[in-house]
Short mmCIF file of C-alpha atoms in Angstrom, two decimals:
data_model
loop_
_atom_site.label_atom_id
_atom_site.label_comp_id
_atom_site.label_asym_id
_atom_site.label_seq_id
_atom_site.Cartn_x
_atom_site.Cartn_y
_atom_site.Cartn_z
CA MET A 1 29.94 -0.72 -21.05
CA SER A 2 29.87 -1.68 -24.29
CA SER A 3 32.05 -0.10 -26.94
CA ALA A 4 30.41 -1.46 -29.92
CA VAL A 5 27.57 1.33 -30.39
CA THR A 6 27.25 3.50 -33.46
CA ARG A 7 25.60 6.66 -33.28
CA THR A 8 23.85 9.18 -34.92
CA THR A 9 26.16 12.60 -35.04
CA GLY A 10 24.84 15.04 -32.63
CA GLN A 11 25.74 18.18 -34.92
CA ASP A 12 22.91 17.48 -37.35
CA HIS A 13 20.40 15.54 -35.70
CA LEU A 14 17.73 16.57 -33.43
CA TRP A 15 17.39 13.91 -30.51
CA SER A 16 14.09 13.24 -28.69
CA VAL A 17 14.33 12.52 -25.01
CA ASP A 18 13.54 8.81 -25.85
CA ASP A 19 15.98 8.37 -28.19
CA HIS A 20 18.75 9.83 -25.96
CA LEU A 21 17.87 7.79 -23.29
CA GLU A 22 17.61 4.86 -25.14
CA ASP A 23 21.13 5.15 -26.48
CA ILE A 24 22.11 5.64 -22.82
CA LEU A 25 20.70 2.44 -21.70
CA THR A 26 21.59 0.37 -24.59
CA THR A 27 25.19 1.00 -24.01
CA VAL A 28 25.33 1.18 -20.47
CA ARG A 29 25.64 -2.62 -18.81
CA PRO A 30 25.62 -4.11 -15.33
CA LEU A 31 28.91 -3.95 -13.35
CA GLU A 32 30.78 -7.35 -13.34
CA PRO A 33 29.42 -9.32 -10.39
CA ILE A 34 31.88 -9.43 -7.01
CA GLU A 35 31.56 -11.10 -3.48
CA LEU A 36 31.05 -8.86 -0.66
CA GLN A 37 30.95 -8.65 3.12
CA LEU A 38 27.60 -8.21 4.07
CA LEU A 39 27.48 -4.81 5.22
CA ASP A 40 29.49 -3.77 2.28
CA ALA A 41 26.72 -5.21 0.36
CA GLN A 42 24.03 -3.08 1.26
CA GLY A 43 22.24 -1.29 -1.36
CA CYS A 44 23.55 -4.03 -4.12
CA VAL A 45 21.74 -6.10 -6.33
CA LEU A 46 22.29 -9.81 -5.68
CA VAL A 47 23.09 -11.99 -8.97
CA GLU A 48 22.19 -15.28 -8.00
CA ASP A 49 19.67 -16.92 -5.72
CA VAL A 50 20.17 -17.83 -1.86
CA THR A 51 19.19 -21.00 -0.40
CA VAL A 52 18.92 -21.12 3.41
CA PRO A 53 21.21 -23.94 4.69
CA VAL A 54 19.69 -24.19 7.76
CA SER A 55 16.48 -24.39 9.06
CA LEU A 56 15.40 -20.85 11.42
CA PRO A 57 15.14 -21.42 13.67
CA PRO A 58 17.11 -24.49 13.92
CA PHE A 59 15.31 -25.69 16.99
CA ASP A 60 12.10 -25.79 18.51
CA ASN A 61 12.31 -22.58 21.01
CA SER A 62 10.09 -20.86 23.30
CA SER A 63 8.75 -17.58 22.51
CA MET A 64 8.10 -16.55 26.34
CA ASP A 65 9.90 -16.37 29.60
CA GLY A 66 8.12 -18.79 31.72
CA TYR A 67 8.07 -22.77 32.49
CA ALA A 68 8.28 -25.81 30.11
CA VAL A 69 5.90 -28.21 31.00
CA ARG A 70 4.01 -31.35 30.07
CA VAL A 71 0.57 -31.02 28.83
CA ALA A 72 -0.97 -33.31 30.91
CA ASP A 73 0.54 -31.98 34.25
CA VAL A 74 -1.29 -28.65 33.70
CA ALA A 75 -4.63 -30.01 32.64
CA GLY A 76 -7.25 -28.30 34.55
CA ALA A 77 -5.17 -25.77 36.33
CA SER A 78 -6.46 -22.55 37.69
CA GLU A 79 -5.60 -19.86 40.34
CA GLU A 80 -8.00 -21.85 42.60
CA TYR A 81 -6.65 -25.32 41.93
CA PRO A 82 -3.12 -24.65 40.74
CA ALA A 83 -0.89 -27.38 39.15
CA VAL A 84 2.24 -27.43 41.71
CA LEU A 85 5.15 -28.92 39.70
CA THR A 86 9.06 -29.29 40.79
CA VAL A 87 11.19 -27.21 39.00
CA VAL A 88 14.14 -29.08 37.42
CA GLY A 89 16.61 -26.54 36.49
CA ASP A 90 17.07 -23.50 33.74
CA VAL A 91 17.18 -23.36 30.49
CA ALA A 92 18.93 -20.36 29.07
CA ALA A 93 19.12 -19.04 24.96
CA GLY A 94 22.81 -20.51 23.67
CA GLN A 95 22.81 -23.15 26.71
CA ALA A 96 23.90 -26.61 25.05
CA GLU A 97 22.90 -28.95 27.86
CA GLN A 98 18.98 -28.74 28.80
CA PRO A 99 17.40 -30.63 31.86
CA TYR A 100 14.94 -33.59 31.37
CA VAL A 101 11.27 -32.60 32.36
CA GLY A 102 9.62 -35.50 33.55
CA PRO A 103 5.91 -36.00 34.79
CA GLY A 104 5.14 -33.67 37.74
CA GLN A 105 8.31 -31.45 36.57
CA ALA A 106 9.21 -28.13 34.90
CA ALA A 107 12.30 -26.01 33.83
CA ARG A 108 12.41 -22.66 34.03
CA ILE A 109 12.54 -21.31 30.53
CA MET A 110 14.00 -18.04 28.20
CA THR A 111 12.98 -16.67 25.44
CA GLY A 112 14.47 -18.10 22.53
CA ALA A 113 16.11 -21.23 24.43
CA PRO A 114 15.36 -24.50 23.22
CA LEU A 115 12.65 -26.47 24.24
CA PRO A 116 13.95 -29.34 26.64
CA PRO A 117 13.62 -32.96 26.24
CA GLY A 118 10.05 -33.98 27.86
CA ALA A 119 8.42 -30.84 27.63
CA GLU A 120 5.78 -30.43 25.35
CA ALA A 121 4.44 -26.38 26.18
CA VAL A 122 5.63 -23.62 27.64
CA VAL A 123 3.34 -21.74 30.23
CA PRO A 124 4.08 -17.93 30.40
CA VAL A 125 5.78 -16.74 33.99
CA GLU A 126 2.66 -14.26 34.34
CA TRP A 127 0.88 -17.76 34.84
CA THR A 128 2.60 -18.59 37.58
CA ASP A 129 3.67 -17.83 41.03
CA GLY A 130 7.49 -17.59 39.98
CA GLY A 131 8.39 -19.91 42.29
CA LEU A 132 7.84 -17.63 45.20
CA GLY A 133 4.68 -18.98 46.71
CA GLU A 134 2.18 -16.72 46.30
CA GLY A 135 -0.23 -14.92 43.39
CA PRO A 136 0.68 -14.51 39.89
CA VAL A 137 3.77 -12.84 39.17
CA SER A 138 4.67 -10.15 36.49
CA GLY A 139 8.40 -11.72 35.73
CA MET A 140 11.06 -13.26 36.52
CA ARG A 141 13.69 -12.30 38.56
CA ALA A 142 16.91 -12.24 37.61
CA HIS A 143 19.14 -15.40 37.90
CA SER A 144 21.98 -13.90 39.82
CA ALA A 145 19.42 -12.18 41.89
CA SER A 146 17.37 -15.42 42.72
CA PRO A 147 19.27 -18.63 41.92
CA GLU A 148 17.34 -20.53 44.01
CA GLY A 149 14.39 -19.74 41.56
CA SER A 150 15.72 -22.67 39.30
CA TYR A 151 14.77 -24.91 41.78
CA GLY A 152 11.90 -25.55 44.04
CA GLN A 153 8.09 -25.55 43.04
CA VAL A 154 6.14 -23.40 41.10
CA HIS A 155 2.28 -22.69 40.83
CA VAL A 156 0.82 -23.16 37.51
CA HIS A 157 -2.66 -21.24 37.58
CA ARG A 158 -3.78 -22.32 33.91
CA GLN A 159 -3.52 -24.91 31.20
CA ALA A 160 -1.74 -24.93 28.11
CA GLU A 161 -2.26 -26.89 25.16
CA ALA A 162 0.30 -28.84 23.16
CA ARG A 163 3.11 -26.74 21.57
CA ALA A 164 1.59 -23.23 23.34
CA HIS A 165 4.27 -20.67 23.31
CA VAL A 166 6.76 -22.87 21.01
CA ARG A 167 8.50 -21.73 17.77
CA ALA A 168 8.82 -24.46 15.63
CA ARG A 169 12.05 -25.68 13.92
CA GLY A 170 11.85 -24.26 10.66
CA SER A 171 8.93 -22.00 11.07
CA ASP A 172 10.75 -19.00 9.62
CA VAL A 173 12.35 -20.90 6.85
CA LYS A 174 13.43 -24.32 6.17
CA ALA A 175 16.49 -25.69 4.94
CA GLY A 176 16.61 -25.98 1.03
CA ASP A 177 14.62 -23.30 0.71
CA ARG A 178 15.03 -20.21 -1.48
CA ALA A 179 15.80 -16.85 1.24
CA LEU A 180 16.34 -14.42 -1.55
CA GLU A 181 15.91 -14.35 -5.06
CA ALA A 182 18.57 -12.87 -7.86
CA GLY A 183 18.11 -9.20 -8.44
CA THR A 184 17.02 -8.81 -4.85
CA VAL A 185 18.38 -5.45 -3.50
CA LEU A 186 19.87 -5.49 -0.22
CA GLY A 187 18.45 -3.65 2.30
CA PRO A 188 18.86 -4.13 6.41
CA PRO A 189 16.14 -6.68 6.39
CA GLN A 190 17.74 -9.10 3.81
CA ILE A 191 21.07 -8.28 5.05
CA GLY A 192 19.70 -9.70 8.66
CA LEU A 193 18.14 -12.49 6.94
CA LEU A 194 21.38 -13.65 5.08
CA ALA A 195 23.28 -13.11 8.35
CA ALA A 196 20.91 -15.53 10.28
CA ILE A 197 21.55 -17.97 7.83
CA GLY A 198 24.92 -17.82 8.50
CA ARG A 199 26.23 -16.15 5.36
CA GLY A 200 28.91 -13.84 5.58
CA THR A 201 29.39 -12.72 2.31
CA VAL A 202 27.32 -12.44 -1.13
CA ARG A 203 27.55 -12.23 -4.47
CA VAL A 204 26.19 -9.03 -5.93
CA HIS A 205 26.22 -5.85 -8.52
CA PRO A 206 28.77 -3.52 -6.90
CA ARG A 207 27.63 -0.15 -6.16
CA PRO A 208 28.49 1.87 -9.39
CA ARG A 209 31.56 4.95 -8.86
CA VAL A 210 30.46 8.00 -9.88
CA VAL A 211 32.72 10.87 -10.19
CA VAL A 212 31.24 14.41 -10.57
CA LEU A 213 32.92 17.55 -11.84
CA SER A 214 31.44 21.10 -13.10
CA THR A 215 33.37 23.04 -15.31
CA GLY A 216 33.43 27.23 -15.18
CA SER A 217 36.44 29.60 -14.37
CA GLU A 218 33.48 31.64 -12.53
CA LEU A 219 32.78 28.88 -10.08
CA VAL A 220 33.89 29.24 -6.74
CA GLN A 221 33.24 26.81 -3.61
CA PRO A 222 31.13 27.53 -0.87
CA ASP A 223 32.87 29.12 2.11
CA GLU A 224 35.11 31.09 -0.28
CA GLU A 225 34.79 35.11 -1.11
CA LEU A 226 33.05 35.93 -3.85
CA SER A 227 34.61 38.21 -6.68
CA ALA A 228 33.01 40.24 -9.44
CA GLY A 229 31.14 37.93 -11.92
CA GLN A 230 31.98 34.61 -9.78
CA ILE A 231 29.18 32.36 -8.56
CA TYR A 232 29.11 29.44 -6.15
CA ASP A 233 29.81 25.94 -7.28
CA SER A 234 25.95 24.11 -6.54
CA ASN A 235 25.84 21.93 -9.32
CA SER A 236 28.64 19.33 -8.57
CA PHE A 237 26.90 19.07 -4.86
CA ALA A 238 23.70 18.42 -6.14
CA LEU A 239 24.70 15.99 -8.52
CA CYS A 240 26.84 14.29 -6.12
CA ALA A 241 24.00 14.08 -3.78
CA ALA A 242 21.91 12.64 -6.37
CA ALA A 243 24.09 10.00 -7.44
CA ARG A 244 24.32 8.93 -3.71
CA ASP A 245 20.48 9.16 -3.40
CA ALA A 246 20.52 6.94 -6.94
CA GLY A 247 22.44 4.07 -4.64
CA ALA A 248 26.04 5.23 -6.28
CA ILE A 249 29.48 5.61 -4.23
CA ALA A 250 30.15 9.16 -5.67
CA TYR A 251 33.08 11.47 -5.72
CA ARG A 252 32.88 15.33 -6.09
CA VAL A 253 35.68 16.96 -8.05
CA GLY A 254 35.98 20.86 -7.32
CA ALA A 255 35.43 23.23 -10.55
CA VAL A 256 37.58 22.68 -13.18
CA ALA A 257 38.71 26.34 -15.09
CA ASP A 258 37.79 26.76 -18.69
CA ASP A 259 40.81 25.10 -20.24
CA ALA A 260 40.36 22.23 -22.42
CA GLU A 261 43.65 20.76 -21.73
CA THR A 262 42.96 20.90 -17.86
CA LEU A 263 39.66 19.30 -18.13
CA ARG A 264 40.96 16.77 -20.38
CA SER A 265 43.81 15.86 -17.69
CA THR A 266 41.29 16.24 -14.57
CA ILE A 267 39.24 13.71 -16.38
CA GLU A 268 42.08 10.81 -17.20
CA ASP A 269 43.25 11.21 -13.53
CA GLN A 270 39.72 10.37 -12.37
CA LEU A 271 39.29 7.49 -14.52
CA VAL A 272 40.88 5.06 -12.22
CA ARG A 273 38.19 5.44 -9.88
CA ALA A 274 35.20 6.06 -11.89
CA ASP A 275 32.44 3.38 -13.51
CA LEU A 276 30.78 6.57 -14.59
CA LEU A 277 31.66 10.53 -15.00
CA VAL A 278 29.33 12.98 -15.00
CA THR A 279 30.29 16.44 -16.47
CA THR A 280 28.27 19.71 -15.72
CA GLY A 281 28.53 22.76 -17.75
CA GLY A 282 30.58 23.65 -20.95
CA VAL A 283 28.04 21.51 -23.59
CA SER A 284 26.50 24.34 -25.20
CA VAL A 285 27.71 26.57 -28.61
CA GLY A 286 29.75 29.39 -26.71
CA ALA A 287 33.19 30.01 -27.20
CA TYR A 288 34.24 29.00 -23.83
CA ASP A 289 31.93 25.53 -23.51
CA VAL A 290 35.23 23.71 -22.89
CA VAL A 291 33.72 20.18 -22.07
CA LYS A 292 32.97 20.21 -25.87
CA GLU A 293 35.85 21.50 -26.94
CA ALA A 294 37.96 19.02 -24.67
CA LEU A 295 36.21 15.97 -25.46
CA SER A 296 35.08 16.23 -29.21
CA SER A 297 38.06 14.50 -29.90
CA VAL A 298 38.96 11.87 -27.53
CA GLY A 299 37.47 8.80 -29.15
CA ASP A 300 39.57 5.93 -30.75
CA GLU A 301 39.38 5.67 -34.38
CA ASP A 302 39.73 1.56 -33.93
CA GLU A 303 36.99 1.64 -31.36
CA ALA A 304 33.38 1.68 -32.64
CA GLY A 305 31.28 3.67 -30.38
CA SER A 306 34.21 5.30 -28.34
CA GLY A 307 34.30 8.99 -27.44
CA ILE A 308 31.58 11.47 -26.81
CA ASP A 309 28.87 12.35 -28.85
CA PHE A 310 27.41 16.32 -28.34
CA ARG A 311 24.06 16.53 -29.24
CA THR A 312 20.89 18.93 -29.36
CA LEU A 313 17.33 17.58 -27.50
CA ALA A 314 13.94 18.22 -28.33
CA MET A 315 13.70 19.10 -24.67
CA GLN A 316 13.23 21.92 -22.16
CA PRO A 317 15.40 22.45 -19.93
CA GLY A 318 18.35 20.34 -20.99
CA LYS A 319 19.05 20.93 -24.84
CA PRO A 320 22.56 20.30 -25.18
CA GLN A 321 23.56 17.14 -23.84
CA GLY A 322 26.64 14.87 -24.44
CA PHE A 323 27.14 10.80 -24.05
CA GLY A 324 29.71 8.26 -25.02
CA SER A 325 32.61 6.56 -23.37
CA ILE A 326 36.43 7.49 -22.90
CA GLY A 327 39.18 5.97 -21.58
CA PRO A 328 40.76 2.39 -21.96
CA ASP A 329 38.06 0.60 -20.24
CA HIS A 330 35.24 2.83 -21.97
CA THR A 331 34.04 4.54 -19.33
CA PRO A 332 30.66 5.95 -19.72
CA LEU A 333 30.55 9.84 -19.46
CA LEU A 334 27.53 12.17 -19.41
CA ALA A 335 27.82 15.51 -20.00
CA LEU A 336 24.88 17.69 -18.78
CA PRO A 337 24.33 21.56 -19.04
CA GLY A 338 25.53 23.93 -16.69
CA ASN A 339 22.51 25.83 -15.78
CA PRO A 340 21.64 24.09 -12.36
CA VAL A 341 17.72 23.35 -13.04
CA SER A 342 18.80 22.25 -16.71
CA SER A 343 21.71 19.90 -15.11
CA TYR A 344 19.35 18.55 -12.10
CA VAL A 345 16.47 17.65 -14.73
CA SER A 346 18.99 16.22 -17.24
CA PHE A 347 20.20 13.85 -14.18
CA GLU A 348 17.18 12.61 -13.16
CA LEU A 349 15.94 11.63 -16.45
CA PHE A 350 19.66 10.27 -17.80
CA VAL A 351 22.21 10.02 -15.60
CA ARG A 352 19.78 8.21 -12.87
CA PRO A 353 18.62 5.48 -14.71
CA ALA A 354 22.35 4.85 -15.77
CA ILE A 355 23.41 4.52 -12.55
CA ARG A 356 20.68 2.20 -11.99
CA THR A 357 21.32 0.18 -14.97
CA LEU A 358 24.96 -0.17 -13.76
CA MET A 359 23.76 -1.25 -10.31
CA GLY A 360 21.87 -4.05 -12.00
CA LEU A 361 18.11 -3.11 -10.98
CA GLN A 362 15.32 -3.85 -13.46
CA ASP A 363 12.97 -0.56 -12.46
CA VAL A 364 15.52 2.10 -13.31
CA HIS A 365 13.22 4.90 -13.50
CA ARG A 366 11.49 7.38 -10.89
CA PRO A 367 8.05 6.64 -10.69
CA THR A 368 5.31 8.44 -12.54
CA THR A 369 1.36 9.50 -12.22
CA ARG A 370 -1.15 11.46 -13.88
CA ALA A 371 -2.03 14.17 -11.86
CA THR A 372 -4.74 17.37 -12.30
CA LEU A 373 -2.90 20.63 -12.73
CA SER A 374 -3.37 23.11 -10.32
CA THR A 375 -2.40 26.62 -11.39
CA ASP A 376 -4.39 30.16 -11.79
CA LYS A 377 -3.26 30.09 -15.40
CA ALA A 378 -2.24 28.15 -18.46
CA LEU A 379 1.16 27.13 -18.81
CA THR A 380 3.01 27.41 -22.15
CA SER A 381 5.25 25.24 -23.31
CA PRO A 382 7.49 25.67 -26.96
CA LYS A 383 6.35 23.62 -30.08
CA GLY A 384 8.60 20.58 -30.59
CA ARG A 385 10.23 20.21 -27.34
CA ARG A 386 9.38 18.14 -24.50
CA GLN A 387 9.34 20.69 -21.03
CA PHE A 388 9.55 19.54 -17.58
CA LEU A 389 8.33 21.93 -15.12
CA ARG A 390 8.82 21.95 -11.38
CA GLY A 391 6.29 21.43 -9.25
CA THR A 392 4.64 20.00 -6.17
CA TYR A 393 2.61 16.66 -5.75
CA ALA A 394 -0.28 15.76 -3.34
CA ASP A 395 -3.34 14.41 -3.21
CA GLY A 396 -3.56 13.72 -7.09
CA ALA A 397 -2.84 17.24 -7.99
CA VAL A 398 0.54 19.29 -8.74
CA THR A 399 1.58 22.53 -8.28
CA PRO A 400 3.72 24.72 -10.53
CA VAL A 401 6.77 25.64 -8.50
CA GLY A 402 8.81 28.94 -9.83
CA GLY A 403 8.77 29.74 -13.43
CA ALA A 404 10.38 27.82 -16.69
CA GLY A 405 13.84 29.48 -16.07
CA SER A 406 16.65 26.85 -16.02
CA HIS A 407 18.66 29.24 -13.33
CA LEU A 408 15.69 29.20 -10.42
CA VAL A 409 17.89 26.82 -7.89
CA ALA A 410 15.49 27.91 -5.28
CA ALA A 411 12.04 26.72 -6.57
CA LEU A 412 13.87 23.27 -7.62
CA ALA A 413 14.53 23.27 -3.77
CA HIS A 414 11.11 23.22 -3.01
CA ALA A 415 9.77 20.99 -6.00
CA ASP A 416 9.33 17.04 -5.36
CA ALA A 417 7.96 16.36 -9.09
CA LEU A 418 8.20 17.34 -12.80
CA ILE A 419 5.50 18.13 -14.56
CA VAL A 420 5.66 16.81 -18.39
CA VAL A 421 4.04 18.92 -21.40
CA PRO A 422 4.81 16.69 -24.61
CA GLU A 423 5.91 17.74 -27.46
CA ASP A 424 3.02 18.72 -29.43
CA THR A 425 1.40 20.32 -26.42
CA THR A 426 1.90 24.39 -26.34
CA SER A 427 -0.52 25.43 -23.62
CA VAL A 428 -2.04 23.55 -20.85
CA GLU A 429 -5.20 24.99 -19.09
CA PRO A 430 -6.00 24.39 -15.07
CA GLY A 431 -7.52 21.61 -14.25
CA ALA A 432 -5.76 19.49 -17.06
CA GLU A 433 -4.77 15.84 -16.56
CA VAL A 434 -0.76 15.84 -16.90
CA GLU A 435 2.20 13.58 -16.28
CA VAL A 436 4.23 13.71 -13.54
CA VAL A 437 7.42 12.51 -12.58
CA LEU A 438 7.93 11.84 -8.63
CA LEU A 439 11.35 12.63 -7.26
CA GLY A 440 10.73 11.92 -3.85
#
């Protein structure tokens, strides 16, 4: 994270959603590249082009179980007048030495096995009698059960063109080709390709380590008994899951009580395993807003841009926000509101793009679309704030789910989209076209 960013103080400045996001994305930088084993690199972003060292396939090979033959020997073959060839041996996948196929000869060949010298095509076993001297067969007998099938004679009932059922050397990729471009996200097919061309390691931006912690003396962990005035800690679970969904390695810290010194100590302990810290709760203007109290003065006076800036944003939900850096490595920290919906919406708008920027991705935002508002009555929105309402999207239409309350966890669980109401709009009529952020 860059430490040379000068920010407008959040106390006296009303930030727009776009300005707050821009500040985050111009401050956070992709993590330094490292070399990782293939399976450890899943989900990571390549930092350099990968060139193919050997062609795929590396040799001409059969695409069928059958017989490797010369074209002239099977010309005009039919069930009535089959070509009768002498079988000179087997060619199995991985076999180093192959028999030579001369005139009037054939070699029994397995899928993926190299085309033996002298052979020009492969006839599928279904076009032959399988060496049994009877009619067409549906498959080969196992070599262990019928070793004699490697020799004797085979009747071929159909002719074959040159190179029939032969996968040519380099028909997938050729040596010197670019297999993958820098910026590619490594999913299962890409990791398979890297393994196929012999790459055991690859240079990537690592997946960021994100530590999520919630604050509040009222929070109790699931499976524990609730006492009067207590609620279960849902935010840290939701945000930890959201961080993993975004591509991060996420760690959840149990809820921290409303004590500034305890919170500072907890955050300092977590810095060793964090590329990004996310807190939830304690960022508003109440007497017990511990995150604001604990982190407002952690900056280094000699380091421009360090410390946490607490801001008021022109949005609903999620008006109070905090962003900055902490610790000797200037680890970025995003402080989110404590209400569940405010917290999750803030994550989607600000934390997810930060995580994906750390990963080195170019496209860091959720997709958006335009949709028709499907509702019985107009939606209202406070003037001067960009509102994000939960909704379900299908077939070009979006339907609101639940109300505008920032505590409605159940409604959030049924939503797969956010309905965006601009700052200058106070009412949206049914049937109007609206912007939608797709969450699924």
